[in-house]
Structures are given as structure tokens and as C-alpha cells.
Coordinates of C-alpha atoms in Angstrom, one line a residue:
X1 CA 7.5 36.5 -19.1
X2 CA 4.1 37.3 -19.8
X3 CA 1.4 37.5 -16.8
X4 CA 0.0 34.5 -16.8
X5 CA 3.0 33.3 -17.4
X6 CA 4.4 35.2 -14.4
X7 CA 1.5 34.6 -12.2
X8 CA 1.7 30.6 -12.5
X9 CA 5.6 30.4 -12.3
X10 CA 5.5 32.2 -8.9
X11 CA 2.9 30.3 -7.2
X12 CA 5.1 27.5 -8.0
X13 CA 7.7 29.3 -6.9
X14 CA 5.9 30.6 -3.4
X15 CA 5.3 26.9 -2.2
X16 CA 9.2 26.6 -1.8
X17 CA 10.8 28.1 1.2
X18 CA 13.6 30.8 0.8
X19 CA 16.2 28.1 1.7
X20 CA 14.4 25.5 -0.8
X21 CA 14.3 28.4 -3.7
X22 CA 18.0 28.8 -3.5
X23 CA 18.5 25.0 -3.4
X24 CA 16.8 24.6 -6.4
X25 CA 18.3 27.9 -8.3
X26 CA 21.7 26.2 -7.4
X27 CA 20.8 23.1 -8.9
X28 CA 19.0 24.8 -12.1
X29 CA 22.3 27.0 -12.7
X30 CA 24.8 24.1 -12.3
X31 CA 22.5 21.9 -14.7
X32 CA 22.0 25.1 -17.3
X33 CA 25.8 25.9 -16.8
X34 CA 25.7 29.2 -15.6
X35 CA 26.9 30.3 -12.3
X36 CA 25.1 33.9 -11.7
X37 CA 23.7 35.2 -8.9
X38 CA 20.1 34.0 -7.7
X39 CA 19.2 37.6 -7.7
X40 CA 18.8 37.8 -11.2
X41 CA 16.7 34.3 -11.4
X42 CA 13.2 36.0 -12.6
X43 CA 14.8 37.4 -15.9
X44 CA 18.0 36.2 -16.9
X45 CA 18.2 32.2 -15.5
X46 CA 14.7 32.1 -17.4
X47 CA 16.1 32.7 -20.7
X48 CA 18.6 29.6 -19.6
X49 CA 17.8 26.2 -20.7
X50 CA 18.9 22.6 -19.1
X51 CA 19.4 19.5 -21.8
X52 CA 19.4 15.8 -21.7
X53 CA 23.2 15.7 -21.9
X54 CA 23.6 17.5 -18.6
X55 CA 21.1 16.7 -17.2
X56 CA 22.6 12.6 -17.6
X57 CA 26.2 13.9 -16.9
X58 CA 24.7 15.3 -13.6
X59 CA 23.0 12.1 -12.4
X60 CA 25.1 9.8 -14.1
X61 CA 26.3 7.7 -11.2
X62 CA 24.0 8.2 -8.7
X63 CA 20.7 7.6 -11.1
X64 CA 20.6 4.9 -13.4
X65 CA 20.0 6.2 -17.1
X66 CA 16.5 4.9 -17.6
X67 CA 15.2 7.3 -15.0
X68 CA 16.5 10.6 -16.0
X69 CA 15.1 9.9 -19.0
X70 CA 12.3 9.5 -17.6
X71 CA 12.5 12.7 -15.4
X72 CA 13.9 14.7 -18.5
X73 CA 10.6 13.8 -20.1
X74 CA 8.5 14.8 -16.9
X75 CA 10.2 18.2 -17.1
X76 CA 9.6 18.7 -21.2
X77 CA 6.1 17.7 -20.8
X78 CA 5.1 20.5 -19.1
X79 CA 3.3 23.0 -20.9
X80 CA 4.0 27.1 -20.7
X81 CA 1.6 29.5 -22.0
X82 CA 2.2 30.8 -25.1
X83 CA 4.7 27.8 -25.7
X84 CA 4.6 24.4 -27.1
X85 CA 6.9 22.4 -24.7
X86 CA 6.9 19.2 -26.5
X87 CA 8.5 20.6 -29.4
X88 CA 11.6 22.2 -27.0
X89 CA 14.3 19.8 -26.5
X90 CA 15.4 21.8 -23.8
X91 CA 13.8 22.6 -20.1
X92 CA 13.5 26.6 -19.4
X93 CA 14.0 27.1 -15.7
X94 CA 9.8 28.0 -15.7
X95 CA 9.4 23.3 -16.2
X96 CA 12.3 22.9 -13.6
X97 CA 10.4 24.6 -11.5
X98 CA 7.2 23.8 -12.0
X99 CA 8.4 20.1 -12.1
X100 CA 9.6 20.2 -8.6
X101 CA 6.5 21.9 -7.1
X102 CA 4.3 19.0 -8.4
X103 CA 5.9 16.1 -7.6
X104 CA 7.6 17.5 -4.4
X105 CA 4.5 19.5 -3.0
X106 CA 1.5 18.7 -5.5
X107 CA -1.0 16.3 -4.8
X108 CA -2.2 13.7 -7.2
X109 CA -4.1 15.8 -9.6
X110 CA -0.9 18.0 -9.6
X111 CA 1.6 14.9 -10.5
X112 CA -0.7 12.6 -13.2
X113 CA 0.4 15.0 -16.5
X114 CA 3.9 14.5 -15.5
X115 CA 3.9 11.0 -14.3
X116 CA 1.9 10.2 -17.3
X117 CA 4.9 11.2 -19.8
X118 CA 7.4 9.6 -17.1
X119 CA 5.9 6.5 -17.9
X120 CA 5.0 7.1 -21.9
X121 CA 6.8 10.4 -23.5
X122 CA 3.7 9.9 -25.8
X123 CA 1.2 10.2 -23.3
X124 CA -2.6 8.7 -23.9
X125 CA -3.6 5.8 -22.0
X126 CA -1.0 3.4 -21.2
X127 CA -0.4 -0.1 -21.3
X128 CA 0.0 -2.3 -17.9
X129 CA 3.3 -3.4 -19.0
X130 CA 4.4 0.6 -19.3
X131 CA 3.7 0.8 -15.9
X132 CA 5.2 -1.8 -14.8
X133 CA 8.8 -0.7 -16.2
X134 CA 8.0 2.6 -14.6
X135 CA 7.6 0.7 -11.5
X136 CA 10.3 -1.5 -11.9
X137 CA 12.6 1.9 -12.8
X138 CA 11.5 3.8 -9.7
X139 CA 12.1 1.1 -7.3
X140 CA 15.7 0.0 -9.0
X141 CA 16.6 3.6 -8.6
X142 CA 15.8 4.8 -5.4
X143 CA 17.5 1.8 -3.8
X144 CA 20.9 2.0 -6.5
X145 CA 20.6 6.1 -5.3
X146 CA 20.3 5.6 -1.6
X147 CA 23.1 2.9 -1.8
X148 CA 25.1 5.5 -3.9
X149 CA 24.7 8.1 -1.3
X150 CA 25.3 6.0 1.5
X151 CA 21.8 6.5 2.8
X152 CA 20.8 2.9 4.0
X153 CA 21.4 3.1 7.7
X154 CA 23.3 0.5 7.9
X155 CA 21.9 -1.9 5.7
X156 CA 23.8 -2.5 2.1
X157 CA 23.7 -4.2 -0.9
X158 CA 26.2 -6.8 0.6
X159 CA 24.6 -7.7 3.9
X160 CA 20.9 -8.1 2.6
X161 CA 19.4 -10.9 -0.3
X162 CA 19.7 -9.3 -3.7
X163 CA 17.5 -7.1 -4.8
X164 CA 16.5 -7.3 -8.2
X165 CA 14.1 -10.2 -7.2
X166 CA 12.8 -7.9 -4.7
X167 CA 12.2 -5.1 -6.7
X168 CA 9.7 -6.7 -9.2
X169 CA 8.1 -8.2 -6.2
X170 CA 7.6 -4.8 -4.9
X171 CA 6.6 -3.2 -8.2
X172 CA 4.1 -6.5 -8.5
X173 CA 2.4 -5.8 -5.2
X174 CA 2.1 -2.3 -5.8
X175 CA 0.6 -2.7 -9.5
X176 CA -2.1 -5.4 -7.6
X177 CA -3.6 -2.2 -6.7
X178 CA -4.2 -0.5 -10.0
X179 CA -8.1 -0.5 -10.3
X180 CA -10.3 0.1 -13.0
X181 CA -13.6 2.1 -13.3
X182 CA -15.6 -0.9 -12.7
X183 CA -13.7 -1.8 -9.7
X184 CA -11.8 -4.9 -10.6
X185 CA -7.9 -5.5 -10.4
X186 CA -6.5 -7.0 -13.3
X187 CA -3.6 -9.8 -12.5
X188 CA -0.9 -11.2 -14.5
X189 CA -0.8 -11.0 -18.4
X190 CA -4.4 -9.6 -18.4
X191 CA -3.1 -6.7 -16.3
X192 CA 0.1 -6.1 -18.4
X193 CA -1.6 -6.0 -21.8
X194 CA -4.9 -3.9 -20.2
X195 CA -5.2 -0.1 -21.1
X196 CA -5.3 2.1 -18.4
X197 CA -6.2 5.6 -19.0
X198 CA -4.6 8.9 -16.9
X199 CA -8.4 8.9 -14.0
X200 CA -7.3 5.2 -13.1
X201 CA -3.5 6.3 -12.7
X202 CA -4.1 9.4 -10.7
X203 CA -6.5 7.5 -8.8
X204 CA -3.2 4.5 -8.1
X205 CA -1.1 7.2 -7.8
X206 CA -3.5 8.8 -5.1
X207 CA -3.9 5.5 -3.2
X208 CA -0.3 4.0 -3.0
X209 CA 1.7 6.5 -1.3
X210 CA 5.1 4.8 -2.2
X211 CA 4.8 6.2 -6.3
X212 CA 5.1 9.8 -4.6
X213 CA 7.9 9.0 -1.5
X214 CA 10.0 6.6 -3.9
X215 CA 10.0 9.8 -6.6
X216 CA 10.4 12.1 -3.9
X217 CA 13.6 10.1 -2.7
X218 CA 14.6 9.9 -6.7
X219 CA 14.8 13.5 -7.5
X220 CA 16.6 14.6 -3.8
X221 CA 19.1 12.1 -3.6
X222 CA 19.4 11.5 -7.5
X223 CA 19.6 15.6 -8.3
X224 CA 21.2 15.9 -4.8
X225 CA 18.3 18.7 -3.8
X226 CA 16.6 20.0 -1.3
X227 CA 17.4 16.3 0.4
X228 CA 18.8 17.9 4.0
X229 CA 16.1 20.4 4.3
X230 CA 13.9 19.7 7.4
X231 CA 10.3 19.6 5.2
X232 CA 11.1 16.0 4.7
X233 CA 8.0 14.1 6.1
X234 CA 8.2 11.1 8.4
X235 CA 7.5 8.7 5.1
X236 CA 11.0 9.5 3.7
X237 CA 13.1 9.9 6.9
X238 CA 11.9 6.4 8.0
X239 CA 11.7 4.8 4.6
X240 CA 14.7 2.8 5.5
X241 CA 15.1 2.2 9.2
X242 CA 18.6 2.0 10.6
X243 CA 19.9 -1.2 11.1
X244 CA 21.3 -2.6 14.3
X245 CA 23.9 -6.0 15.5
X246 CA 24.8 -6.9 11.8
X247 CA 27.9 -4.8 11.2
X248 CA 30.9 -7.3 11.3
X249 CA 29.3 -10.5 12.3
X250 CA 29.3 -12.2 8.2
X251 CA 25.5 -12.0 8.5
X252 CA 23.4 -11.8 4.6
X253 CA 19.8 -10.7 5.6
X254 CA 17.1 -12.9 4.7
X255 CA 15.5 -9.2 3.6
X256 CA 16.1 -7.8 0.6
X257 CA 15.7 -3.8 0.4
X258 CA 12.4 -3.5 -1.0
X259 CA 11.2 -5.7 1.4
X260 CA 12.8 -3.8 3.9
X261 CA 10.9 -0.4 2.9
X262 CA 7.8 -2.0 2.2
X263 CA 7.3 -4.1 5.7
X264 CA 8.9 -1.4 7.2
X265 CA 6.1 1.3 5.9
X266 CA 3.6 -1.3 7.6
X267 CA 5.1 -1.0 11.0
X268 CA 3.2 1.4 13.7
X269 CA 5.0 4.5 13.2
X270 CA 6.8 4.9 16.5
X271 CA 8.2 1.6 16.1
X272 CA 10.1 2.7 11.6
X273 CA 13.1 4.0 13.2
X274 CA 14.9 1.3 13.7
X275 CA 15.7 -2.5 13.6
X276 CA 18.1 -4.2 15.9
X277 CA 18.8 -7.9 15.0
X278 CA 17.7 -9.9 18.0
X279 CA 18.7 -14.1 16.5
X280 CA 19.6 -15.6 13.6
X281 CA 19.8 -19.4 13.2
X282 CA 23.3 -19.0 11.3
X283 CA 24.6 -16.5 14.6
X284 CA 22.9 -18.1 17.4
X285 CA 22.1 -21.9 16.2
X286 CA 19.5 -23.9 15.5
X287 CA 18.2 -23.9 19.1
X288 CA 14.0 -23.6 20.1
X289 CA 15.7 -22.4 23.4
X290 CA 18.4 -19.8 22.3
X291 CA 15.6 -18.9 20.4
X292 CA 13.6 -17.9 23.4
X293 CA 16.6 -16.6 25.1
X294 CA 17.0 -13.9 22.7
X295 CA 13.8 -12.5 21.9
X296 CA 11.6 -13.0 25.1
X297 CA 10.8 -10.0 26.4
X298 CA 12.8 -7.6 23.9
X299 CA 9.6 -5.4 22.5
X300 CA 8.0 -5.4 19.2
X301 CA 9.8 -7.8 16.8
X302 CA 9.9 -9.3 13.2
X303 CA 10.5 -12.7 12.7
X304 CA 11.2 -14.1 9.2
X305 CA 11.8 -17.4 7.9
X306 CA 13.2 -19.4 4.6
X307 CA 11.8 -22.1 4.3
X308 CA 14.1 -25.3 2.4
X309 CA 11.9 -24.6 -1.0
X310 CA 13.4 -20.6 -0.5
X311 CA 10.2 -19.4 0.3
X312 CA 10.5 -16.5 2.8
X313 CA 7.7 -15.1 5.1
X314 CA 7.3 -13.9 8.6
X315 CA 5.5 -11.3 11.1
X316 CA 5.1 -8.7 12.9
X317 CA 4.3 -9.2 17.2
X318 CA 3.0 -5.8 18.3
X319 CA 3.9 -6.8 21.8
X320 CA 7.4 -8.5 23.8
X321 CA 6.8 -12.1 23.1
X322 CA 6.4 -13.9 26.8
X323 CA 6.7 -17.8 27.3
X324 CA 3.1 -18.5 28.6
X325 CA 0.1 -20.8 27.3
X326 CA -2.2 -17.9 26.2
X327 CA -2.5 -15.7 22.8
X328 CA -0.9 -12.3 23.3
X329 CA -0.2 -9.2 21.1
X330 CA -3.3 -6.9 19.7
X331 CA -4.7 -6.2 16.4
X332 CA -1.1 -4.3 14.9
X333 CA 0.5 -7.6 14.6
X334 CA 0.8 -8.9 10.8
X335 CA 1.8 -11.6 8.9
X336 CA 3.8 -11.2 5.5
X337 CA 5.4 -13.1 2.3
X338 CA 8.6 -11.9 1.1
X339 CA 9.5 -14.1 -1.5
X340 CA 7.9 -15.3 -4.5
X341 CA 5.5 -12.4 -3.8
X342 CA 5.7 -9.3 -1.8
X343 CA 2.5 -9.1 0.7
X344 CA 1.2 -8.0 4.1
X345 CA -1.6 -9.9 5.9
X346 CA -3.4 -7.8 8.4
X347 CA -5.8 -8.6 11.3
X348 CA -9.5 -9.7 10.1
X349 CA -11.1 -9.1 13.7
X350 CA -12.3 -12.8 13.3
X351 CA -10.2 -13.7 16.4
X352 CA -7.3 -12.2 18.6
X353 CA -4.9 -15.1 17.8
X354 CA -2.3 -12.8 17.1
X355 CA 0.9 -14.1 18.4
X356 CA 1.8 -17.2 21.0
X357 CA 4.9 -18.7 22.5
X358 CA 5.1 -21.7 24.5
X359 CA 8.1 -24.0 26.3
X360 CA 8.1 -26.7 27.9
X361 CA 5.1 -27.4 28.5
X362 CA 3.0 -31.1 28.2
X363 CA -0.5 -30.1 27.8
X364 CA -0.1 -27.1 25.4
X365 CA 1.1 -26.9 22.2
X366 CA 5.1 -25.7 22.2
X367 CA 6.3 -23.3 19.8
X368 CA 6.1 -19.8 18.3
X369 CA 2.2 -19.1 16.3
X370 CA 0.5 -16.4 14.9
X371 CA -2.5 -16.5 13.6
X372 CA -4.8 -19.1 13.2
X373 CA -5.5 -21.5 16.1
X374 CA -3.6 -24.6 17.8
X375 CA -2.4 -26.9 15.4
X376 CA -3.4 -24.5 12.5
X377 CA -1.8 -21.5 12.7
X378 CA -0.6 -19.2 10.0
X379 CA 3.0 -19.5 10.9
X380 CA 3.9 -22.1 13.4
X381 CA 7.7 -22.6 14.6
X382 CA 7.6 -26.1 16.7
X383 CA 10.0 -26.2 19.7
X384 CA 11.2 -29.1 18.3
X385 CA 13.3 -26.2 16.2
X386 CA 13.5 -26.9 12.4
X387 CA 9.7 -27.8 11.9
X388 CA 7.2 -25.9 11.2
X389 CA 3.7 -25.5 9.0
X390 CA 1.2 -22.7 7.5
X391 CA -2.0 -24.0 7.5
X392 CA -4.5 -22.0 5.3
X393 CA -7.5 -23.4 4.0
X394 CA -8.5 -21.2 2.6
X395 CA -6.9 -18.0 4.3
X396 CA -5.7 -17.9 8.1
X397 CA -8.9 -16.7 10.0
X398 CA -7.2 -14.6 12.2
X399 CA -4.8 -12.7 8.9
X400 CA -6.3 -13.4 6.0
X401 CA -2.9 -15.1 4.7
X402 CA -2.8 -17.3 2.2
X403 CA -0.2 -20.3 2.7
X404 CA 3.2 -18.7 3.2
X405 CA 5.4 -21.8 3.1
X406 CA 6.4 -23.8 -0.2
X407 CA 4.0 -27.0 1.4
X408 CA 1.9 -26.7 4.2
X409 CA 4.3 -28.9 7.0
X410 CA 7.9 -27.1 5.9
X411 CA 11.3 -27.5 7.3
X412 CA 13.1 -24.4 8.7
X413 CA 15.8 -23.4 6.5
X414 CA 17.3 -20.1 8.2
X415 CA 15.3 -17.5 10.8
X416 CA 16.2 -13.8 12.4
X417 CA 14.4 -11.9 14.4
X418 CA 14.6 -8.0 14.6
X419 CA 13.7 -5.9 17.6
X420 CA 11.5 -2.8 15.8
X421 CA 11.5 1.0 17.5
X422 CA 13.6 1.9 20.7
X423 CA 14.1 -1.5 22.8
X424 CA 11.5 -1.2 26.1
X425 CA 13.1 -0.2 29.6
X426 CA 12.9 -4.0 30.5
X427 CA 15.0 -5.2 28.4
X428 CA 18.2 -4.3 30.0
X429 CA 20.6 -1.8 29.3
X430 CA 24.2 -1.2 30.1
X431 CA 24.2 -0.6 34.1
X432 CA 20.7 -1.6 34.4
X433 CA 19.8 -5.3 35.1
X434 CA 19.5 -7.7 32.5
X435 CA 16.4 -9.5 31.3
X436 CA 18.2 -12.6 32.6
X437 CA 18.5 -11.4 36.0
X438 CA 14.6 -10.1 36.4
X439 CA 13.0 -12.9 34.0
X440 CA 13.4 -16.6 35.3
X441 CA 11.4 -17.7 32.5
X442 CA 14.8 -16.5 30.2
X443 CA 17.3 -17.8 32.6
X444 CA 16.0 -21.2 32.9
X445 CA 16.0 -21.6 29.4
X446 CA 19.8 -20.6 28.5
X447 CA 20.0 -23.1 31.3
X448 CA 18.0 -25.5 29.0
X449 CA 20.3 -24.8 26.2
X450 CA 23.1 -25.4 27.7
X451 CA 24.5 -22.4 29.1
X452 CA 25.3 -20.8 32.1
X453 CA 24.4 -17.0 32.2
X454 CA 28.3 -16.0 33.1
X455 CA 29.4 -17.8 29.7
X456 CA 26.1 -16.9 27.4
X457 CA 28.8 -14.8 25.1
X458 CA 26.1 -13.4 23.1
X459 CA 24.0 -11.8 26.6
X460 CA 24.1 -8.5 24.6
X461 CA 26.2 -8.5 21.8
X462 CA 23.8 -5.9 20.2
X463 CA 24.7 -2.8 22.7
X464 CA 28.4 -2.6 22.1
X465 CA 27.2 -2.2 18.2
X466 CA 24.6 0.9 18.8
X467 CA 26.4 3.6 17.4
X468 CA 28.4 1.9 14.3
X469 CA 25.9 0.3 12.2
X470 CA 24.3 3.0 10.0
X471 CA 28.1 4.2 8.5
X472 CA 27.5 2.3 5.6

């Protein structure tokens, strides 16, 4: 190895821990099919090469094909000096390495080249469409490879909505972000058939963090590599939260994954752990009160709705919701569209409509709002359960939302609510009291629907659950 050569390969090198370096020897030796001793890495396992053919025999369950192609041509793009990589079929240990540095530890200047020839093996500026597929690719694979590893938490591939509608709605809202030199955002077919050359790219790459997690996640779990060392950031460790009260109960998420990572990464940070399912119409009924029942007072929440068009939106309240006649929450709270298009709504600072809830009352309005104002609200759920309308002409003043629904005045289709983050202290754990027995508000309204508080069945079906749910 000449100096240069040398010099370059162990900067690379240094970046890794001593753990990480004999992570990634391991992987390079079982991939080059030799099984000597890391000692002898700096001479000998350079000389040893890594194909295609193992490198798809290694990943061939947990990675679909497309993308170790498309990491096989990262690797072989990168250049040595004194060496024309291209023209090698084969990766010397040298690319392995330097391949993991960049897109593991590099920054965006570090990972354009490669990404570049993940997208095109030709390199040059690319097409929209190219990046799209890349998109597409990345997204597919990193939920097939955390499904494969049974890294979900929880959630699966059977108890969420599918996800191959959700991964080009991902891969659409993260593409809406591709900007060119002049500053405008090509849509559609204008931005699948617009050139985009490798400054605009990096730049993307630079400003949507999930290109860098999503490979991140990709080349641990798919190459099964450094993927239980503790350098893992927060961004991957909560990528998926861990699902709680869904195990057993027959329950099909209105979420599909990439929604789940993607409103998930939107949450305050505290609150990405974890999601604990709080109601769902098909559980709990089609009840404005055991509505109430379940999520007053239960923390930060979710709520999302299909509408009878298959529309699905929601939001995020920052706060407990509370049955009273005033706006609550602050400016974390969110509205979001899951399906036909991916998107999340955040505050303007026009208002502080964020969130409402109100019961039984005759001179307020009675349902759950964000957003908005009374009678035109971004997302309005009537008490009088199964109606409900987004009102947006042109964007919620409060969000910034479009319309979320199908038609302005929708009917209810199916709703669930999920408690984000650790539940508060309120909110009543095993030997501590229960909301219902320190919140009258609650109580009177199981009442309402009908129910005493010694026969509510589902008081907190949730608790007995906390330790199953993320054995996929």
C-alpha cells in the first residue's frame, strides 16, 4: 500500500472504535471468504477482494436485491490512488472500508460520490425519476430489513396498513424537498423528468436527515454490522418507537410503517420512545364518550382518522387533552395527512388554537379541534361521534394544513388514539389511583356511556400488556 494510500485508508480507519474495526474486519473476512486473524488486516485482508455474488448471498434475505446492488456500486465507485476502481469488479478491503466511514461517520460532502453511483452506477447528473427509485429502494428496505430482523418494537407487517402505499408516500414527501439552484421545488412529472446535478443532491442529502438514518439502518441491519454497538445516535434507536396495547387484541393500525417513522421523527424527542394505544373505534366503539374516557388526561397523544373516502390524517396534542371550553396545548402540537400524501402541518404562530375538547356542554361547541377556530377548525371530531369536517380555505390559520379529509364535512370511518413518551404520574398506575377515581370529569362520562366504573372492562387494559408488545 503506498503512502497516500496508507495515510487515507487509516484515517478512515481511525474514526472506528477498536470494537467497530473488528466488527467490520469480521464482516469484510466472512464477505471475502477468508477467516484469518484481524492481526494481519493491513497487509494480507487488503490483498482480499469481496464480489457481487457474496456480497447478495450475504444479504440475500434480509436486503432485497435492488439495494445491494446499489450498495455493491457505492463500494466500487470509490476511487484508490493509483487504481481505477470502476474498472474492478471486485471491492478491496481499502472501498469496504472507506464506504463505511462515509456513510456511517461522514457528513454530506463525504456521502454525495457514493450516493451519487447508489442512485446511477454511471454517475453525472441524474434524473428526478433516478431518485425517486433510490428513494423508493431505501425506504422498501429498511422497513423489509427491520421486519426481517425483528426490529419493529412491536409493530409488524400484519398489525399496521400495508406499506407499499406508504413507502412512495414517504419517498414523495421527502423528494418535495429537492431544491434547485434557483430555489424552486419541482412537483410531479416536472420533477421526475428534471436534471438534478450532484451540489443540489448533497445539498437534499444535507437537509433531509432520513437519506443518512434510513442508510445507516440499511447497511447495520442488512450487513448485520456494527448494529449493537452503543455509537448509535437517538435518530436510529427511536426511528421506530415501541408499540404498546395492540398485541393480541385483532387490531390493523390505521398507520402504515413509514408513516410511523416519519410522524414519529416529528415528535419532541422525549416523547419517540414509545406509543401506547389509548382507543380505537373498532376496540372501544363508536362512542364521543368512551372516547373521552380513554384519552382525557393520559399525556401527549396522536389521534388519527380514516375518513369513509380512505383518507387518513390526524395530530399531534403536546399536552393531556382536558374536557373544558378553552384552547389548550402549545406550539409542539401538529397536524398531519397520512394517506394520499405523507405530510406534517406545524404551528404558524398565527394563533394558539392548538388543540380543544368539549362535552356536554350548550353554549360551546362539543367535540375534539385543532387548529383553526370554532366551527372551522383543521380537524374537528363532533360529539355527536361519526361527524366531523376540515375546513381550510385556504390553509388552517393556526397549521398551515391544507384540507385533510376527502370533502370538507366527512363521516368518521375508524379512529385510534396513541399515548406518545412515558404516560404522566396522573394517569394511574397499578397501586396508584386511577384517573377515574381523581378526575370526575372521566367518571361522569363512563357514566354517560353507560357504564359503571366496577364493570368499565377496558379501565386499563394497556398495563397488563407493558412488557409483551415489542417481541415481534
Amino acid at each position: 500500500m503506498g503512502n497516500a494510500e496508507s495515510n487515507a485508508y487509516q484515517n478512515h480507519l481511525s474514526r472506528f472504535l477498536p470494537e467497530e474495526q473488528s466488527d467490520i474486519d469480521g464482516l469484510f473476512d466472512t464477505l471475502s471468504g477468508s477467516s484469518g486473524s484481524s492481526g494481519a488486516k493491513n497487509s494480507k485482508a487488503a490483498k482480499k477482494t469481496v464480489t457481487l455474488a457474496a456480497l447478495q448471498a450475504h444479504t440475500r434475505e434480509p436486503l432485497p436485491g435492488a439495494m445491494t446492488a446499489r450498495l455493491y456500486n457505492g463500494m466500487k465507485s470509490i476511487d484508490l490512488p493509483g487504481k481505477s476502481a470502476g474498472l474492478s469488479k471486485q471491492i478491496a478491503k481499502e472501498q469496504f472500508v472507506i464506504f463505511m466511514s462515509n456513510l456511517l461517520k461522514g457528513n454530506a460532502d463525504e456521502k454525495i460520490s457514493i450516493i451519487m453511483r447508489m442512485i446511477a452506477k454511471t454517475g453525472g447528473a441524474l434524473k428526478g425519476k433516478q431518485i425517486q427509485e433510490f428513494t423508493e429502494d431505501l425506504i422498501t428496505s429498511v422497513v423489509h430489513v427491520l421486519s426481517y430482523r425483528k426490529e419493529l418494537k412491536g409493530w409488524s407487517l400484519e398489525n399496521t396498513r400495508d406499506s407499499s402505499s406508504g413507502v412512495k408516500a414517504l419517498a414523495s414527501e421527502l423528494l418535495s424537498e429537492l431544491k434547485l439552484p434557483d430555489g424552486t421545488k419541482p412537483v410531479g412529472s416536472q420533477l421526475l423528468e428534471t436534471s438534478f446535478d450532484q451540489s443540489v443532491i448533497e445539498d437534499w442529502v444535507y437537509r433531509v436527515p432520513q437519506i443518512s438514518v434510513f442508510l445507516s439502518v440499511v447497511i447495520r441491519q442488512g450487513l448485520h454490522v456494527l448494529h449493537s454497538l452503543p455509537d448509535q445516535t437517538n435518530d436510529i434507536l427511536n426511528l421506530v418507537p415501541h408499540c404498546k396495547g395492540i398485541k393480541g387484541r385483532g387490531v390493523v393500525s390505521l398507520f402504515d410503517i413509514p408513516a410511523i417513522i416519519y410522524i414519529n421523527s416529528h415528535l419532541p424527542a422525549e416523547m419517540q420512545h414509545k406509543w401506547q394505544l389509548l382507543f380505537s373505534s373498532r376496540l372501544h366503539g363508536e362512542s364521543f364518550s368512551q372516547l373521552c374516557a380513554h384519552i382525557v388526561n393520559k399525556g401527549p397523544c396522536i389521534v388519527i382518522i380514516r375518513d369513509l373516502d380512505g383518507f387518513i390524517f390526524g395530530g399531534f396534542a403536546s399536552h393531556s387533552w382536558e374536557v373544558k371550553p378553552q384552547f389548550q396545548g402549545d406550539n409542539r402540537c401538529f397536524l398531519f395527512s397520512v394517506s394520499p400524501t405523507l405530510a406534517v402541518y406545524t404551528y404558524t404562530g398565527y394563533n394558539d388554537h392548538y388543540m380543544y375538547l368539549n362535552h356536554g356542554q350548550q353554549t360551546m361547541p362539543n367535540g375534539l379541534g385543532m387548529g383553526g377556530q370554532h366551527g372551522y377548525f383543521g380537524l374537528w371530531i363532533d360529539s355527536d361521534y361519526g361527524k366531523g369536517h376540515s375546513k381550510a380555505k385556504p390553509r388552517c390559520t393556526t397549521y398551515n394544513s391544507p384540507q385533510l379529509s376527502a370533502k370538507e364535512d366527512f363521516t368518521l370511518d375508524a379512529m385510534e388514539v396513541w399515548a406518545v413518551g412515558d404516560a404522566p404520574e396522573s394517569a394511574g398506575k397499578k397501586g396508584k389511583k386511577s384517573i377515574l377515581d381523581v378526575d370526575p370529569q372521566a367518571q361522569a362520562l363512563l357514566e354517560m356511556a353507560g357504564k359503571s366504573r366496577q364493570s368499565e372492562g377496558l379501565r386499563e387494559p394497556m398495563e397488563e400488556e407493558e412488557g409483551d408488545d415489542d417481541e415481534n
